[in-house]
Amino acid sequence: MRKSIAQSILVLIIIFGQYSLFAEGAETLEPITITVQKGETLSLISERHLSDPKRWPELLKHNKIPNPDLIKPGLTLVVPVFLRKAVVGVTEFVMGQVEWNGTGGKGPWVPLKLGQELHPNDQIKTSGKGKTDLHINNVGMVRILTNSHFEVKGEDKKGGPVTVALFKGSLDAKVTKSNPPTTEHKFNIVSPSSTAGVRGTEFRVELDERLSSTISCFEGVVDVAAQGKTVELKQGMATFVEKGKSPVQPYKIPEAPRLKEE
């Protein structure tokens, strides 16, 4: 009898442990409540908050709104989990003039807020002395520096690398190392002149006025690709990629700075 009870307890412990591991690895989303602002339309709201903007009728149904014409400033809407965009990250630090656009650059730009969730196709612009630190899920920290234009692309497929785009300016990144180590990239930075793929490292991507890129590796390894050629950057090395050309042979850089959280 005691043996039977002990076996049952052991089975429950194993099941609970497996459930806990699953729960920790799962993406946790909660419903959000939004208030319609002046100038916002149902189309804009759907672009910003829904995983598929064409599902706006489901948003109206969930909120018991019979007519789209009733979407007016001051109205409160609940966006349920099953309609929400995936959360790719969150803002951890905001300084100066930093703007956010949740419609892939198509809608109005608004000030980026501390703690704001980031979704696929969200864009960020910094101007003047503005900069922001972003925590990207399962990746690490990305710092968008002054006078930059950036977009969160997200995962191409479930469990694949997270991709972001740098259209202008520069960024620093501190990508956590995979455990156990892997040869697969977990983070890609696409620019008009190159693509940088990393596993776990600290590095910088800078674009000049001609959109040529300089990629510097402060720690770890960065693979830089353009025009069918890939070069590997190790700690203390950099490469330059002129737009429309292949990366140059890696060269040494001065002692690498350490990225510190603001």
Coordinates of C-alpha atoms in Angstrom, one line a residue:
M1 CA 0.0 0.0 0.0
R2 CA 2.8 2.4 1.0
K3 CA 4.6 1.5 -2.2
S4 CA 1.5 2.3 -4.3
I5 CA 1.1 5.7 -2.6
A6 CA 4.8 6.5 -3.1
Q7 CA 4.6 5.6 -6.8
S8 CA 1.5 7.8 -7.2
I9 CA 3.2 10.7 -5.6
L10 CA 6.2 10.3 -7.8
V11 CA 4.0 10.2 -10.9
L12 CA 2.3 13.5 -9.8
I13 CA 5.7 15.1 -9.2
I14 CA 6.9 14.2 -12.7
I15 CA 3.7 15.4 -14.3
F16 CA 3.8 18.7 -12.3
G17 CA 7.5 19.2 -13.2
Q18 CA 6.7 18.7 -16.9
Y19 CA 3.8 21.1 -16.7
S20 CA 6.0 23.7 -15.0
L21 CA 8.7 23.5 -17.6
F22 CA 6.1 23.8 -20.3
A23 CA 4.5 26.8 -18.6
E24 CA 7.8 28.6 -18.2
G25 CA 8.7 28.2 -21.9
A26 CA 5.2 29.3 -23.1
E27 CA 4.6 32.9 -24.2
T28 CA 2.3 34.5 -21.6
L29 CA -0.2 37.1 -23.0
E30 CA -3.0 38.8 -21.2
P31 CA -6.0 40.8 -22.5
I32 CA -5.4 44.5 -22.8
T33 CA -7.7 47.4 -22.4
I34 CA -7.3 50.4 -24.8
T35 CA -9.1 53.7 -25.0
V36 CA -9.8 55.1 -28.5
Q37 CA -7.9 58.3 -29.0
K38 CA -8.7 61.3 -31.3
G39 CA -7.8 60.4 -34.9
E40 CA -7.8 56.7 -34.3
T41 CA -9.9 54.5 -36.6
L42 CA -11.0 50.9 -36.3
S43 CA -8.5 50.1 -39.1
L44 CA -5.6 51.8 -37.2
I45 CA -6.5 50.0 -34.0
S46 CA -6.6 46.7 -35.8
E47 CA -3.2 47.3 -37.3
R48 CA -1.7 48.2 -34.0
H49 CA -3.2 45.5 -31.8
L50 CA -4.5 42.5 -33.7
S51 CA -2.4 39.6 -35.0
D52 CA -4.5 39.8 -38.2
P53 CA -6.1 43.2 -38.8
K54 CA -8.8 41.5 -40.9
R55 CA -10.2 40.0 -37.7
W56 CA -11.7 43.4 -36.6
P57 CA -15.3 42.0 -36.7
E58 CA -14.2 39.6 -33.9
L59 CA -13.0 42.6 -31.9
L60 CA -16.3 44.3 -32.2
K61 CA -18.2 41.1 -31.3
H62 CA -16.0 40.5 -28.2
N63 CA -16.8 44.1 -27.1
K64 CA -20.5 43.8 -28.0
I65 CA -20.3 46.7 -30.5
P66 CA -22.9 46.2 -33.3
N67 CA -21.6 48.9 -35.6
P68 CA -18.1 50.0 -36.6
D69 CA -19.3 53.6 -36.7
L70 CA -19.5 53.5 -32.9
I71 CA -15.7 53.4 -32.6
K72 CA -15.2 57.0 -31.3
P73 CA -12.7 58.8 -29.0
G74 CA -13.1 57.8 -25.4
L75 CA -14.5 54.4 -26.1
T76 CA -12.9 51.6 -24.1
L77 CA -12.1 48.3 -25.9
V78 CA -10.8 45.0 -24.6
V79 CA -8.4 43.1 -26.9
P80 CA -8.6 39.4 -26.0
V81 CA -5.6 37.2 -26.0
F82 CA -6.7 35.2 -29.0
L83 CA -6.7 38.4 -31.1
R84 CA -3.5 40.0 -29.8
K85 CA -0.2 40.4 -31.6
A86 CA 2.7 38.4 -30.2
V87 CA 4.9 40.3 -27.8
V88 CA 8.5 40.4 -29.0
G89 CA 9.9 42.5 -26.2
V90 CA 9.5 45.6 -24.0
T91 CA 11.1 49.0 -23.5
E92 CA 13.4 49.2 -20.4
F93 CA 14.8 52.7 -20.8
V94 CA 13.7 55.8 -22.7
M95 CA 15.6 59.1 -22.9
G96 CA 14.9 62.2 -25.0
Q97 CA 12.8 62.2 -28.1
V98 CA 11.8 58.6 -29.0
E99 CA 8.8 57.8 -31.1
W100 CA 6.9 54.6 -31.7
N101 CA 4.7 53.4 -34.6
G102 CA 2.7 50.2 -34.3
T103 CA 1.5 50.0 -37.9
G104 CA 4.7 49.3 -39.7
G105 CA 5.3 53.0 -40.4
K106 CA 1.9 53.6 -42.0
G107 CA 0.1 55.3 -39.1
P108 CA 0.9 58.3 -36.8
W109 CA 4.0 58.3 -34.6
V110 CA 3.5 58.7 -30.9
P111 CA 6.0 59.0 -28.0
L112 CA 7.5 55.6 -26.9
K113 CA 6.7 54.8 -23.3
L114 CA 8.8 53.0 -20.6
G115 CA 7.5 49.5 -20.2
Q116 CA 5.7 49.5 -23.6
E117 CA 5.2 46.1 -25.3
L118 CA 6.8 45.6 -28.7
H119 CA 5.2 43.6 -31.4
P120 CA 6.2 42.4 -34.9
N121 CA 6.4 45.4 -37.4
D122 CA 6.6 48.0 -34.6
Q123 CA 9.0 50.8 -35.6
I124 CA 11.0 53.2 -33.4
K125 CA 12.7 56.5 -34.3
T126 CA 15.1 58.4 -32.2
S127 CA 16.1 62.0 -32.8
G128 CA 18.2 64.7 -31.1
K129 CA 19.7 63.0 -28.0
G130 CA 17.0 60.4 -27.8
K131 CA 17.8 56.7 -27.3
T132 CA 16.1 53.6 -25.9
D133 CA 17.0 50.2 -24.5
L134 CA 14.8 47.3 -25.5
H135 CA 14.6 43.9 -24.0
I136 CA 14.0 41.4 -26.8
N137 CA 12.5 38.1 -25.6
N138 CA 15.0 35.1 -25.7
V139 CA 17.6 37.5 -27.1
G140 CA 18.8 40.1 -24.7
M141 CA 19.2 43.9 -24.8
V142 CA 19.2 46.2 -27.8
R143 CA 20.1 49.8 -27.5
I144 CA 18.8 52.1 -30.3
L145 CA 21.1 55.1 -30.4
T146 CA 20.5 58.7 -31.5
N147 CA 19.0 59.6 -34.9
S148 CA 18.1 56.1 -35.8
H149 CA 15.1 54.3 -37.4
F150 CA 14.5 50.7 -36.4
E151 CA 11.9 48.0 -36.8
V152 CA 11.1 44.8 -34.9
K153 CA 10.4 42.0 -37.4
G154 CA 10.0 39.1 -34.9
E155 CA 10.3 35.4 -35.7
D156 CA 10.0 34.1 -39.2
K157 CA 8.9 30.8 -37.7
K158 CA 8.1 29.6 -34.2
G159 CA 11.3 29.1 -32.4
G160 CA 13.4 30.6 -35.1
P161 CA 15.8 33.6 -34.8
V162 CA 14.4 37.0 -34.0
T163 CA 15.0 39.5 -36.8
V164 CA 15.1 43.3 -36.5
A165 CA 15.8 45.9 -39.2
L166 CA 18.0 49.0 -39.0
F167 CA 17.0 51.6 -41.6
K168 CA 19.1 54.5 -40.4
G169 CA 21.6 55.3 -37.5
S170 CA 23.1 52.7 -35.2
L171 CA 22.4 50.2 -32.5
D172 CA 24.3 48.2 -29.8
A173 CA 23.2 44.7 -28.8
K174 CA 24.1 42.4 -26.0
V175 CA 22.8 39.0 -26.9
T176 CA 22.7 36.3 -24.2
K177 CA 24.6 33.1 -25.0
S178 CA 22.5 30.0 -25.7
N179 CA 22.6 27.2 -23.1
P180 CA 23.5 24.6 -24.3
P181 CA 25.7 26.4 -26.9
T182 CA 24.5 26.2 -30.5
T183 CA 25.8 27.1 -34.0
E184 CA 22.4 28.4 -35.0
H185 CA 21.8 32.2 -35.0
K186 CA 19.3 33.5 -32.5
F187 CA 19.3 37.1 -33.6
N188 CA 19.6 38.8 -37.0
I189 CA 20.0 42.5 -37.8
V190 CA 19.1 43.4 -41.4
S191 CA 20.2 46.7 -42.9
P192 CA 20.2 48.1 -46.4
S193 CA 23.7 46.9 -47.0
S194 CA 24.2 43.8 -44.8
T195 CA 22.8 41.1 -42.5
A196 CA 24.5 40.4 -39.1
G197 CA 23.7 37.0 -37.5
V198 CA 24.7 36.2 -33.9
R199 CA 24.4 33.5 -31.3
G200 CA 25.5 35.2 -28.2
T201 CA 27.7 38.3 -28.3
E202 CA 28.1 42.1 -27.8
F203 CA 28.3 44.1 -31.0
R204 CA 27.4 47.4 -32.8
V205 CA 25.9 48.1 -36.2
E206 CA 26.3 51.6 -37.7
L207 CA 25.0 53.0 -40.9
D208 CA 26.5 56.0 -42.6
E209 CA 24.7 58.6 -44.8
R210 CA 25.1 56.3 -47.9
L211 CA 23.6 53.4 -45.8
S212 CA 26.9 51.5 -45.9
S213 CA 27.4 49.6 -42.6
T214 CA 30.1 49.1 -40.1
I215 CA 29.7 46.1 -37.8
S216 CA 32.0 45.8 -34.7
C217 CA 32.2 42.7 -32.5
F218 CA 33.0 43.5 -28.8
E219 CA 32.6 39.9 -27.5
G220 CA 31.7 36.5 -29.1
V221 CA 31.2 36.0 -32.8
V222 CA 29.2 37.8 -35.5
D223 CA 28.6 36.5 -39.0
V224 CA 28.2 39.4 -41.5
A225 CA 26.7 38.6 -44.9
A226 CA 26.2 40.7 -48.1
Q227 CA 26.2 40.0 -51.8
G228 CA 26.6 36.2 -51.3
K229 CA 29.7 36.6 -49.1
T230 CA 30.0 36.0 -45.3
V231 CA 32.8 37.0 -43.0
E232 CA 33.2 36.0 -39.4
L233 CA 33.9 38.7 -36.8
K234 CA 35.6 37.6 -33.6
Q235 CA 36.1 39.8 -30.5
G236 CA 37.9 43.0 -31.2
M237 CA 37.2 42.8 -35.0
A238 CA 35.0 44.8 -37.4
T239 CA 34.1 44.9 -41.1
F240 CA 32.8 47.5 -43.4
V241 CA 30.1 46.8 -46.0
E242 CA 29.5 49.4 -48.8
K243 CA 26.0 49.2 -50.0
G244 CA 25.8 46.9 -53.0
K245 CA 29.2 45.3 -52.2
S246 CA 30.6 42.4 -50.2
P247 CA 32.0 42.8 -46.6
V248 CA 35.7 43.8 -46.5
Q249 CA 38.3 41.6 -44.7
P250 CA 37.8 41.9 -40.9
Y251 CA 40.2 44.4 -39.2
K252 CA 41.1 45.1 -35.6
I253 CA 39.3 47.8 -33.6
P254 CA 40.4 49.7 -30.4
E255 CA 39.6 48.1 -27.1
A256 CA 35.9 47.2 -27.1
P257 CA 33.6 49.2 -24.9
R258 CA 31.3 47.4 -22.4
L259 CA 27.6 47.7 -22.8
K260 CA 26.0 48.7 -19.5
E261 CA 22.3 49.0 -18.8
E262 CA 21.1 52.6 -18.3

